[in-house]
Short mmCIF file of C-alpha atoms in Angstrom, two decimals:
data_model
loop_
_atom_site.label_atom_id
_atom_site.label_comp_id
_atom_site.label_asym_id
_atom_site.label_seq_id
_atom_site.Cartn_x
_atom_site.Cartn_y
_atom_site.Cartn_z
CA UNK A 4 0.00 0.00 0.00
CA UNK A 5 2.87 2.22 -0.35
CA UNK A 6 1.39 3.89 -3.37
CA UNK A 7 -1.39 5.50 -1.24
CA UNK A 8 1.86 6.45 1.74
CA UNK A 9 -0.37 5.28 4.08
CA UNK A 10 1.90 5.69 7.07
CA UNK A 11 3.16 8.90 5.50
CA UNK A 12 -0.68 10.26 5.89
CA UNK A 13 -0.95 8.71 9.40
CA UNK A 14 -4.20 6.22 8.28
CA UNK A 15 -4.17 2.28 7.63
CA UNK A 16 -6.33 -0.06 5.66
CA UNK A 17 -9.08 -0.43 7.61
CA UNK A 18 -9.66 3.01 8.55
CA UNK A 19 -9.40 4.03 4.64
CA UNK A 20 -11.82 1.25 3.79
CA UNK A 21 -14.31 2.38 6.18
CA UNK A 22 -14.22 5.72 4.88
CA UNK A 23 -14.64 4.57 0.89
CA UNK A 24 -17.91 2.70 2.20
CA UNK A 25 -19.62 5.45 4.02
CA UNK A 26 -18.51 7.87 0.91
CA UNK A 27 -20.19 5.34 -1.62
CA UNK A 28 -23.27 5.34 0.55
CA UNK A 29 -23.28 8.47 1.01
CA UNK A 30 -23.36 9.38 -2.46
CA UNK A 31 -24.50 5.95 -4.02
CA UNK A 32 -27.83 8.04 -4.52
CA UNK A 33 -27.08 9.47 -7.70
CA UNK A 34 -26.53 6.42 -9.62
CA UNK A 35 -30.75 6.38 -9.62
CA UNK A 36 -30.70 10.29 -9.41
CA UNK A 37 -28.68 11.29 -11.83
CA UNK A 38 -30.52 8.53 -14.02
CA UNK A 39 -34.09 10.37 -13.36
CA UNK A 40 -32.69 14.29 -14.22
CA UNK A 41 -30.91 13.09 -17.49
CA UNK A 42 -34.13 11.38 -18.92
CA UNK A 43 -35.76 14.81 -18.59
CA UNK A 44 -33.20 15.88 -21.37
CA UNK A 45 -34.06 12.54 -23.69
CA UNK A 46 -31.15 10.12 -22.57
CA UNK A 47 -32.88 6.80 -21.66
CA UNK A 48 -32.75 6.03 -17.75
CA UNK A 49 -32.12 2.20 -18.45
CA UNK A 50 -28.68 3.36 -19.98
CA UNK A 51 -27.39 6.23 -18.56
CA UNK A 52 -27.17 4.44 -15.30
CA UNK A 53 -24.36 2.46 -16.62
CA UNK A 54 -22.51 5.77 -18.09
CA UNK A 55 -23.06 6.91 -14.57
CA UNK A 56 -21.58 4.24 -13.30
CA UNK A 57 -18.47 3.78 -15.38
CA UNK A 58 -17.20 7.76 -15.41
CA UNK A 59 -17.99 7.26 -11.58
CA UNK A 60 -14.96 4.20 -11.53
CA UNK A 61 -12.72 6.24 -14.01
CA UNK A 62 -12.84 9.33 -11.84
CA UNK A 63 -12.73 7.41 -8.13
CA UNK A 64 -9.69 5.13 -9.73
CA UNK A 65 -8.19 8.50 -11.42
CA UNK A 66 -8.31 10.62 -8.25
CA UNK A 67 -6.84 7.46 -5.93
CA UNK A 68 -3.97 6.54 -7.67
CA UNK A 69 -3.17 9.61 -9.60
CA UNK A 70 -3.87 12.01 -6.63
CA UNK A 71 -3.79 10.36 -3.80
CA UNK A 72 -7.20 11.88 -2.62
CA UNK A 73 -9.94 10.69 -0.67
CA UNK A 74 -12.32 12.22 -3.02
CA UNK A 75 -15.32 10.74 -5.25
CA UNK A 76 -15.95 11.86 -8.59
CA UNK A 77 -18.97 11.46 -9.64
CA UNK A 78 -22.08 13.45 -12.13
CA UNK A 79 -22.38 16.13 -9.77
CA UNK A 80 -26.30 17.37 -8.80
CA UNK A 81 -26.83 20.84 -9.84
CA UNK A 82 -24.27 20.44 -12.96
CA UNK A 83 -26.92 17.73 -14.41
CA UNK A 84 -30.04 19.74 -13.44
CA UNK A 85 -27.98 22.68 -15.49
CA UNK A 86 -27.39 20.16 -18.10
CA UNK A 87 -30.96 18.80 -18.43
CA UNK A 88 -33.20 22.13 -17.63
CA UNK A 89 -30.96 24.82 -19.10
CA UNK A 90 -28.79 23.82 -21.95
CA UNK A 91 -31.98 21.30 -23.49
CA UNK A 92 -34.92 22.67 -21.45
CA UNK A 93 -33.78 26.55 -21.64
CA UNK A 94 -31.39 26.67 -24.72
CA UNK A 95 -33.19 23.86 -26.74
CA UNK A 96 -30.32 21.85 -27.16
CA UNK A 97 -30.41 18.10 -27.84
CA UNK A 98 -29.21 16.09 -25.15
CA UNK A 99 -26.12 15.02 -28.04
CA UNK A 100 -25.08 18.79 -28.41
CA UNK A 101 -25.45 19.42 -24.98
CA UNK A 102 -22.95 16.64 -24.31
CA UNK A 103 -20.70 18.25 -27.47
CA UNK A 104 -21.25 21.24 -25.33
CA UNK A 105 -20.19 19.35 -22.31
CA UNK A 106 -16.87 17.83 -24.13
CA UNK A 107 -15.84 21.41 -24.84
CA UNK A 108 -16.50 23.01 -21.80
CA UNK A 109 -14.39 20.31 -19.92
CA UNK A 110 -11.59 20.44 -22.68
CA UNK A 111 -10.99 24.17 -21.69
CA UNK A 112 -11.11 23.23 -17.68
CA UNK A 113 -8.33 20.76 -18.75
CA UNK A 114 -6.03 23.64 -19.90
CA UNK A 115 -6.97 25.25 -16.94
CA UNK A 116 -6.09 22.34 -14.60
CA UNK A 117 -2.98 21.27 -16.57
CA UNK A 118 -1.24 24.95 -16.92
CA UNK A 119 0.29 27.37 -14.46
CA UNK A 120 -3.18 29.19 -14.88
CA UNK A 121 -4.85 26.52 -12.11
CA UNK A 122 -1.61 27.69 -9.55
CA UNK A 123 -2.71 31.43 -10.46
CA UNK A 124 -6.18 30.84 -9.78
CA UNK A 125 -5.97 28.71 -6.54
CA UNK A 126 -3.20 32.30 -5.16
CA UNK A 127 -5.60 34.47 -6.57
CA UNK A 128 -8.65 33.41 -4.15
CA UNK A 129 -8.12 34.41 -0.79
CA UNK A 130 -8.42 32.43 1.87
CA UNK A 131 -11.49 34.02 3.54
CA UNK A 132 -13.56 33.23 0.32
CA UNK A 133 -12.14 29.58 0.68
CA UNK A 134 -13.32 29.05 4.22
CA UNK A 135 -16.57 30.47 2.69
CA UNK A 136 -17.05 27.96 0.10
CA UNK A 137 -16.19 25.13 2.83
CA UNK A 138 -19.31 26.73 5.13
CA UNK A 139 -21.67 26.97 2.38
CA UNK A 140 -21.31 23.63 0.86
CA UNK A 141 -21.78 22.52 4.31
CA UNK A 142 -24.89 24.02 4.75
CA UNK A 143 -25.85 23.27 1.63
CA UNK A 144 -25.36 19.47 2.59
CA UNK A 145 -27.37 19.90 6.05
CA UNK A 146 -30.38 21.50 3.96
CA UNK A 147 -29.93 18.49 1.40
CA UNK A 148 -29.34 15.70 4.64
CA UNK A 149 -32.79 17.57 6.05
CA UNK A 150 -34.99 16.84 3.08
CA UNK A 151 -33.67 13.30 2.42
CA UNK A 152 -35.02 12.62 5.99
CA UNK A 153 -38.08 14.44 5.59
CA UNK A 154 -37.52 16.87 8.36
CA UNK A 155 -37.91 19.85 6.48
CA UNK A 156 -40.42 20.28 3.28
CA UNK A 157 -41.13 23.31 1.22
CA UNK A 158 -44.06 25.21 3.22
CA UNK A 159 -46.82 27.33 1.57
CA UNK A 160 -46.68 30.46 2.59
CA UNK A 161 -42.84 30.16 3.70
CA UNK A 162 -39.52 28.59 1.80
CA UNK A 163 -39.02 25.97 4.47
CA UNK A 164 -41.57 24.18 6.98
CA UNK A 165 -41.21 20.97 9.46
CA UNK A 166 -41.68 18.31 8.03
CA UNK A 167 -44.07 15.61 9.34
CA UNK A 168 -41.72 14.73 12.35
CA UNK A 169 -44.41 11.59 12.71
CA UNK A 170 -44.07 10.29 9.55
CA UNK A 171 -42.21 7.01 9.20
CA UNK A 172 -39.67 8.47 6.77
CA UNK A 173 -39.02 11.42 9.36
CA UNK A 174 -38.96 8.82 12.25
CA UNK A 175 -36.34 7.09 11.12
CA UNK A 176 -34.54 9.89 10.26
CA UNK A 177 -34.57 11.09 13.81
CA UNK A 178 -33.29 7.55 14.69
CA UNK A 179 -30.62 7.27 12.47
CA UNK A 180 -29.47 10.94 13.48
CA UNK A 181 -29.61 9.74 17.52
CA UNK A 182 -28.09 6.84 16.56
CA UNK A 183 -24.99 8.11 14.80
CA UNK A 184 -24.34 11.33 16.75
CA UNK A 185 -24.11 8.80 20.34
CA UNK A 186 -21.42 6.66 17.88
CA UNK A 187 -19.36 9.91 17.00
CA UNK A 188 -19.59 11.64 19.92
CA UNK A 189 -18.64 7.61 21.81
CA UNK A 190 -15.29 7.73 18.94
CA UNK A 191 -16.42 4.56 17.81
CA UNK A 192 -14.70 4.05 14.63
CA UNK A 193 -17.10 3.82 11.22
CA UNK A 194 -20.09 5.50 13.73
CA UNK A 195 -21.25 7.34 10.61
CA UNK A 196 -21.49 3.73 8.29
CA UNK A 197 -22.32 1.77 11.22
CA UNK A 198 -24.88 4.59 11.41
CA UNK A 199 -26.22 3.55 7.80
CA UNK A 200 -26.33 -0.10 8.23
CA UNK A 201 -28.46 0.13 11.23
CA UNK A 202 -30.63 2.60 10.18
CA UNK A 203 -31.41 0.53 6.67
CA UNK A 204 -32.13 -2.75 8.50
CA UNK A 205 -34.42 -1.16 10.42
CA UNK A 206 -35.65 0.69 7.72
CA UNK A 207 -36.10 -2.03 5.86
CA UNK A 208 -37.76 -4.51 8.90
CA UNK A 209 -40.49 -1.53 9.09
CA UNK A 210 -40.76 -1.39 5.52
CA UNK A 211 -39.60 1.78 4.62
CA UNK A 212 -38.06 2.00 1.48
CA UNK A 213 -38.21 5.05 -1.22
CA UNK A 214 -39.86 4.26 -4.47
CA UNK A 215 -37.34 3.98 -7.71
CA UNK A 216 -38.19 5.58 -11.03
CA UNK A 217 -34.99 4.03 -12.48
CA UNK A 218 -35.38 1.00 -15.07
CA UNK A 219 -32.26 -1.43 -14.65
CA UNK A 220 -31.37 -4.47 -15.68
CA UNK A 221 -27.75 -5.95 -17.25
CA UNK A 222 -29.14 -6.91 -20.16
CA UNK A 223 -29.49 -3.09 -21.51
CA UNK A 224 -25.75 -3.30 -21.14
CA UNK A 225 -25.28 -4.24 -25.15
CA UNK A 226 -27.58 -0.85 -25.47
CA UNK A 227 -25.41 1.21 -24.35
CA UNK A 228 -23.04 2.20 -27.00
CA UNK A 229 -26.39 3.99 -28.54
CA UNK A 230 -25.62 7.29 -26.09
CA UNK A 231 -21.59 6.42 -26.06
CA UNK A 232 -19.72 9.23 -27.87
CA UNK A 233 -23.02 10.83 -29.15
CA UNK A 234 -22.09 14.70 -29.00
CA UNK A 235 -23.58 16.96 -31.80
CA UNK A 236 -20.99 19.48 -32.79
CA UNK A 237 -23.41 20.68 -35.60
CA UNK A 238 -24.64 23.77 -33.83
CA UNK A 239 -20.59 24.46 -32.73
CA UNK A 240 -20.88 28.21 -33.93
CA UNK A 241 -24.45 29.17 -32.81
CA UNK A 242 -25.14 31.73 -30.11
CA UNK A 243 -26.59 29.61 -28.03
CA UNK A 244 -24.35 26.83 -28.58
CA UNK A 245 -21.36 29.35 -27.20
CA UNK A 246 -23.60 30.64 -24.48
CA UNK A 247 -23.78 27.38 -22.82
CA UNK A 248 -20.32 26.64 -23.20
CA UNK A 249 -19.03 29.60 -21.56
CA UNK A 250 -21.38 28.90 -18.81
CA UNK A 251 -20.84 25.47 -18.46
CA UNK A 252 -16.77 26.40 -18.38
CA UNK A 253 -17.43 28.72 -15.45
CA UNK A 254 -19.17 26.25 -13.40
CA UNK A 255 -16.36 23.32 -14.33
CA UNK A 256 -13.45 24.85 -13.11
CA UNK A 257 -14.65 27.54 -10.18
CA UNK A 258 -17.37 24.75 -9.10
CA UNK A 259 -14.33 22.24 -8.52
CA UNK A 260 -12.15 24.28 -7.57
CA UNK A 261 -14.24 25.32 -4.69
CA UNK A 262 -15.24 21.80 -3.69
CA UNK A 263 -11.89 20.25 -3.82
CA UNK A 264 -10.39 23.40 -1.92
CA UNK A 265 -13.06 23.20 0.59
CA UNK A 266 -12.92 19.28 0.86
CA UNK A 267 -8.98 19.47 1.15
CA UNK A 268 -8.38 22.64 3.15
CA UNK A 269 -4.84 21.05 3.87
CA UNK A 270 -3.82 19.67 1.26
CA UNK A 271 -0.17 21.04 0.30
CA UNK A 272 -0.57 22.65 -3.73
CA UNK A 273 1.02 19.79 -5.67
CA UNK A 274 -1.80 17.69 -4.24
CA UNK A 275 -4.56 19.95 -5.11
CA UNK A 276 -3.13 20.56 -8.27
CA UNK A 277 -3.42 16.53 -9.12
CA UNK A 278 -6.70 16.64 -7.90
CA UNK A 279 -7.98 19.16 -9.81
CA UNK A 280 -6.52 17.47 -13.19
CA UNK A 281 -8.30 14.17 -12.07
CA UNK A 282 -11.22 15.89 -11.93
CA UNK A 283 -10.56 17.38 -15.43
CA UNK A 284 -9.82 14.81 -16.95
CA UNK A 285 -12.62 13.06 -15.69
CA UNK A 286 -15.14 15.49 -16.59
CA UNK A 287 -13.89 15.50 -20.37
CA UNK A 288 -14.45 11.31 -20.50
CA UNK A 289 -18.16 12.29 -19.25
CA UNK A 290 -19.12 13.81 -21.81
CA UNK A 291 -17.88 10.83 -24.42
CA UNK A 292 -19.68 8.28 -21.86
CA UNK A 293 -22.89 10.18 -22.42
CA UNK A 294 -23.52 12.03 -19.00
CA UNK A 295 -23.65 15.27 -17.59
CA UNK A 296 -20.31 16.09 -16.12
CA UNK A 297 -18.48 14.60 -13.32
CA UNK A 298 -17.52 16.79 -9.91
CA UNK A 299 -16.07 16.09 -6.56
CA UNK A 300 -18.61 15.35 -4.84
CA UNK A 301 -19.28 17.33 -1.60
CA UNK A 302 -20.70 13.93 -0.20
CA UNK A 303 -16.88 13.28 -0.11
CA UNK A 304 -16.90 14.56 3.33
CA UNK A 305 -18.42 11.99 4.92
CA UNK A 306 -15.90 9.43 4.20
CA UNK A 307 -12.85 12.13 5.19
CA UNK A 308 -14.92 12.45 8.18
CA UNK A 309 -14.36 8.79 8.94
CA UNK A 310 -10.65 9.46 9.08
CA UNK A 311 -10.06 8.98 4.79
CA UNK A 312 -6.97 10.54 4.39
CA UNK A 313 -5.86 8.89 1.03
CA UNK A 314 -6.49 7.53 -2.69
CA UNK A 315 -7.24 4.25 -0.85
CA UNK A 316 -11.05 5.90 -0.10
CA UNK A 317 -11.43 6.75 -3.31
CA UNK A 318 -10.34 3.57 -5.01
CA UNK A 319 -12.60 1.83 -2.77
CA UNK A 320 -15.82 3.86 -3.47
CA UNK A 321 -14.81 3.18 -7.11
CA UNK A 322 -14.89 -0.58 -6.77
CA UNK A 323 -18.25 -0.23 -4.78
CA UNK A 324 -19.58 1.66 -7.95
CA UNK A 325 -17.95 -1.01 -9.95
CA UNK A 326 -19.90 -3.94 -7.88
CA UNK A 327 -23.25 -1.49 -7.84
CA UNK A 328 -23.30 -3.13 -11.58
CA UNK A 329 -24.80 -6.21 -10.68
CA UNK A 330 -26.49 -4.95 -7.42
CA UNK A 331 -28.51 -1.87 -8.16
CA UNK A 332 -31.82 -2.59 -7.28
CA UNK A 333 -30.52 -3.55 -3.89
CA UNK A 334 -29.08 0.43 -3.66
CA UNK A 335 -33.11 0.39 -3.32
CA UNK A 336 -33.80 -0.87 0.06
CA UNK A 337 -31.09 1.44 1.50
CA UNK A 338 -33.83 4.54 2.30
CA UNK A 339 -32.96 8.23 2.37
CA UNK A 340 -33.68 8.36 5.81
CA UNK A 341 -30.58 6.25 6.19
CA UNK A 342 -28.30 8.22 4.35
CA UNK A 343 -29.95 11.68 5.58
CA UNK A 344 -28.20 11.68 9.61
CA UNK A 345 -24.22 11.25 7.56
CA UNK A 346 -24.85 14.03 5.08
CA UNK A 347 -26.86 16.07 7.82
CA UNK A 348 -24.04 15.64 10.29
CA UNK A 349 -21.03 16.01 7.63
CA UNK A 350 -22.64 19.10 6.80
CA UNK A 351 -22.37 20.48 10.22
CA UNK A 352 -18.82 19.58 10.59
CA UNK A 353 -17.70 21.30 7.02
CA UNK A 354 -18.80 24.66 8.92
CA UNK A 355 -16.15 24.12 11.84
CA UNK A 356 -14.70 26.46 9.14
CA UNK A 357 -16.40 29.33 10.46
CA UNK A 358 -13.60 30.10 13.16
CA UNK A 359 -11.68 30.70 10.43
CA UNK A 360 -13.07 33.70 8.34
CA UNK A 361 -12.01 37.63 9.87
CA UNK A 362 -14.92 38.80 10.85
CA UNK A 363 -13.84 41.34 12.42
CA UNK A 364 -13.28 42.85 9.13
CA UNK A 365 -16.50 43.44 7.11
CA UNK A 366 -14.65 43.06 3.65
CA UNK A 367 -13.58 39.98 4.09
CA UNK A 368 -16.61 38.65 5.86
CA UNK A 369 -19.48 39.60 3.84
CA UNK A 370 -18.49 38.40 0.36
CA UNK A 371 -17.89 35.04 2.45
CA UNK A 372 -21.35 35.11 3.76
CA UNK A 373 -22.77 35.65 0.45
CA UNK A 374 -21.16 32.46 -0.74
CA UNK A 375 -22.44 30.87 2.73
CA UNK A 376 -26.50 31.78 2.27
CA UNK A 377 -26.65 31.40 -1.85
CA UNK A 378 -25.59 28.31 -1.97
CA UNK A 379 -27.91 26.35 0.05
CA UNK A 380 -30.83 29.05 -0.60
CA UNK A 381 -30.32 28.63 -4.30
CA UNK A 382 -29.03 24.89 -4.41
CA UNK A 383 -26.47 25.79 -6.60
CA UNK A 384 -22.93 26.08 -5.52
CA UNK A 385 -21.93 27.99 -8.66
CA UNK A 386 -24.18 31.10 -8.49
CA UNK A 387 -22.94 31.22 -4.64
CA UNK A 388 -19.60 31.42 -6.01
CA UNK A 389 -20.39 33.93 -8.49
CA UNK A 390 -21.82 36.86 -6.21
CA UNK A 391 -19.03 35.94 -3.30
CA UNK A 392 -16.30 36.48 -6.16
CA UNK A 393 -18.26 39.75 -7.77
CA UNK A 394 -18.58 41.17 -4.26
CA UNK A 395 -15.31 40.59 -2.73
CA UNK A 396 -12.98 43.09 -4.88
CA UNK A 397 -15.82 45.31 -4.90
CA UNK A 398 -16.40 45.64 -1.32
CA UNK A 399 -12.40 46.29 -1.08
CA UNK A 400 -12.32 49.04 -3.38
CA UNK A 401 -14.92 50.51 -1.58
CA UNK A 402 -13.39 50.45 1.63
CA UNK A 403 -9.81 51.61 -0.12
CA UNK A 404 -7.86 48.77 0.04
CA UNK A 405 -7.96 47.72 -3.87
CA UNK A 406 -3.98 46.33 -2.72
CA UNK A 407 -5.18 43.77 -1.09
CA UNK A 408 -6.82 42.05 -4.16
CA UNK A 409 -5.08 39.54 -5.79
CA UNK A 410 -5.08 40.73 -9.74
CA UNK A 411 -6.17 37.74 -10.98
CA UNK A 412 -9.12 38.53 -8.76
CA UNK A 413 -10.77 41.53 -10.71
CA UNK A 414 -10.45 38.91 -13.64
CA UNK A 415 -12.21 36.23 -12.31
CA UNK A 416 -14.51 38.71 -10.30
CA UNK A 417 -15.36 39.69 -14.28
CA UNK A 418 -15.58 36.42 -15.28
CA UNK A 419 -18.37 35.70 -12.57
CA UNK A 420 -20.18 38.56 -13.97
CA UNK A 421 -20.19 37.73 -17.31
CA UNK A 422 -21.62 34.13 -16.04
CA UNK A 423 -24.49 35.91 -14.28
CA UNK A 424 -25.51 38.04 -17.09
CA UNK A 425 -25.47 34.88 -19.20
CA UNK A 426 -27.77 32.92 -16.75
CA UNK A 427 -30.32 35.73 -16.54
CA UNK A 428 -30.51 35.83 -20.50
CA UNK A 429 -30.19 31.94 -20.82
CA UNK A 430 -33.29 32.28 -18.52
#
């Protein structure tokens, strides 16, 4: 196991084996998920599970033995609903340009992530806007853990409402929360999948289980290389066509940048460098496999949570995905009230990160607390990112200290308002 430095990163086996389960639970979701979004935008359920699947194994087995990270790549939420409802519900793409749209996108993030520009981008963002990012995707997990276990619900005259705290669903929830937090708080070792496993037997004794729009079975397997390498480049020169890419662009490489920044706050550069060209690299196959594109995903956390310190996590949540082949339908009788207490709590731990912003300097704060509240109120971790980055050199010119802004800044600051403009015409 030298190739992960185990020792190096102060972790063994076990402990790294642990954490690539409960990060493959954790996230295991959006092999049905992601399946349900993209046959909004006309790519059949029955087969996109499997591209889902298979960019999920390249980017796990990419960002463990090329990086050394404990992070999952997967078809990130939000980037498919962006996929599905803007570029062919908005734009009126097909889904195959919107994937030609994806392959381009991804091939400019890659000359990002492999030039010096990625090292000028990660100095460029100060660190109070990273601690920021780490907060709101937190949040943005607790709001997510929340409605998974039914204890919040959209209300009618407000945003958010109780849920049904009597339901079954909510119930179990509540359970699986008690449950886990006693393990954690006890330092009993896997607490969070120990959490899961208890939670979904019971779950599954009472009968609650989550109904499955997803059509699966193996044999659709030799159907498959119907949505494999299917992009439309036809439209390359439209408008629209360069509307979405630009868009698309700005959400690849500040979205991941973010995420891995946030998920690897100590992570020396070289290693968040290699990260950040797995996930490039990753997200370009994506779009040849037939899905919306892959991210880091924030459920990540979880599994780092659980002590993950290395590739090893990874690698193992991409031989779970691997092994989720032939087992799908059991993914089924784990409930969301199972999963809902380890993204809830995971969540809540990502905004520990708090301590670290300056607040007592209003500059720095504010932009930071932008990015903290539009995340989860918007569920989209890319428009949080945009009016953070738009605010934060303009709040320091303001206040007279334009020095203290990074140049690179007022270019990405730019950037992010260019992306906003082209969201509000896009719709």
């Amino acid at each position: 196991m030298d190739v992960f430095k185990l020792n190096e990163k102060g972790t063994s086996v076990k402990t790294e084996i642990i954490a690539g389960l409960t990060s493959f639970f954790a996230i295991s979701y959006i092999i049905i998920v992601n399946s349900i979004i993209l046959k909004d935008a006309g790519i059949p359920p029955e087969l996109s599970v499997f591209a889902t699947i298979f960019v999920s194994i390249i980017g796990c087995l990419l960002m463990g033995f090329f990086a050394n990270a404990p992070i999952v790549l997967t078809p990130g939420m939000g980037v498919n609903a962006f996929f599905t409802y803007t570029l062919v519900g908005t734009l009126g793409l097909s889904w195959q340009a919107a994937v030609a749209v994806v392959i381009i996108s991804s091939g400019v993030y890659c000359l990002v992530a492999f030039s010096k520009l990625s090292e000028l981008l990660s100095r460029a963002v100060p660190e109070t806007l990273k601690h920021g990012i780490t907060c709101g995707i937190g949040l943005f997990l607790v709001v997510i853990g929340l409605e998974k276990g039914h204890l919040i619900e959209a209300g009618k005259d407000t945003f958010i409402v109780l849920g049904d705290l009597a339901s079954p669903h909510a119930l179990l929830a509540i359970f699986g929360l008690v449950l886990t937090v006693i393990l954690l708080i006890r330092n009993v070792q896997g607490g969070l999948f120990i959490g899961i496993l208890v939670t979904t037997i019971l779950g599954n004794i009472l009968q609650i289980r989550d109904a499955s729009e997803a059509s699966f079975a193996l044999s659709h397997l030799a159907d498959y290389p119907s949505i494999f390498a299917q992009g439309d480049f036809s439209s390359l020169f439209s408008a629209k066509f360069l509307m979405a890419v630009f868009s698309l662009t700005m959400i690849l490489v500040f979205e991941s940048m973010g995420l891995l920044q946030g998920l690897l706050p100590d992570a020396k550069e070289k290693d968040f460098k290699k990260a950040f060209k797995a996930s490039a690299v990753t997200t370009f196959i994506s779009g040849f496999f037939g899905t919306s594109p892959t991210i880091a995903a924030a459920e990540s956390a979880s599994g780092i949570e659980e002590g993950g310190k290395t590739g090893l996590t990874a690698v193992v949540a991409g031989a779970l995905f691997a092994v989720s082949l032939f087992f799908i339908p059991l993914l089924s009788y784990v409930p969301q009230a199972a999963i809902a207490p380890v993204i809830l709590i995971t969540g809540a731990l990502m905004m520990k990160n708090l301590q670290h912003i300056q607040f007592e300097d209003f500059t720095e704060w504010f932009p930071a607390f932008l990015i903290f509240v539009i995340i989860p109120l918007t569920s989209s971790i890319a428009d949080g990112l945009a009016v953070g980055f738009v605010f934060y050199p303009l709040v320091k010119i303001v206040a007279g200290k334009r020095q203290a802004v990074h140049p690179a800044m007022y270019l990405i600051s730019g950037l992010f308002l260019a992306y906003l403009i082209m969201n509000t015409v896009m719709g």
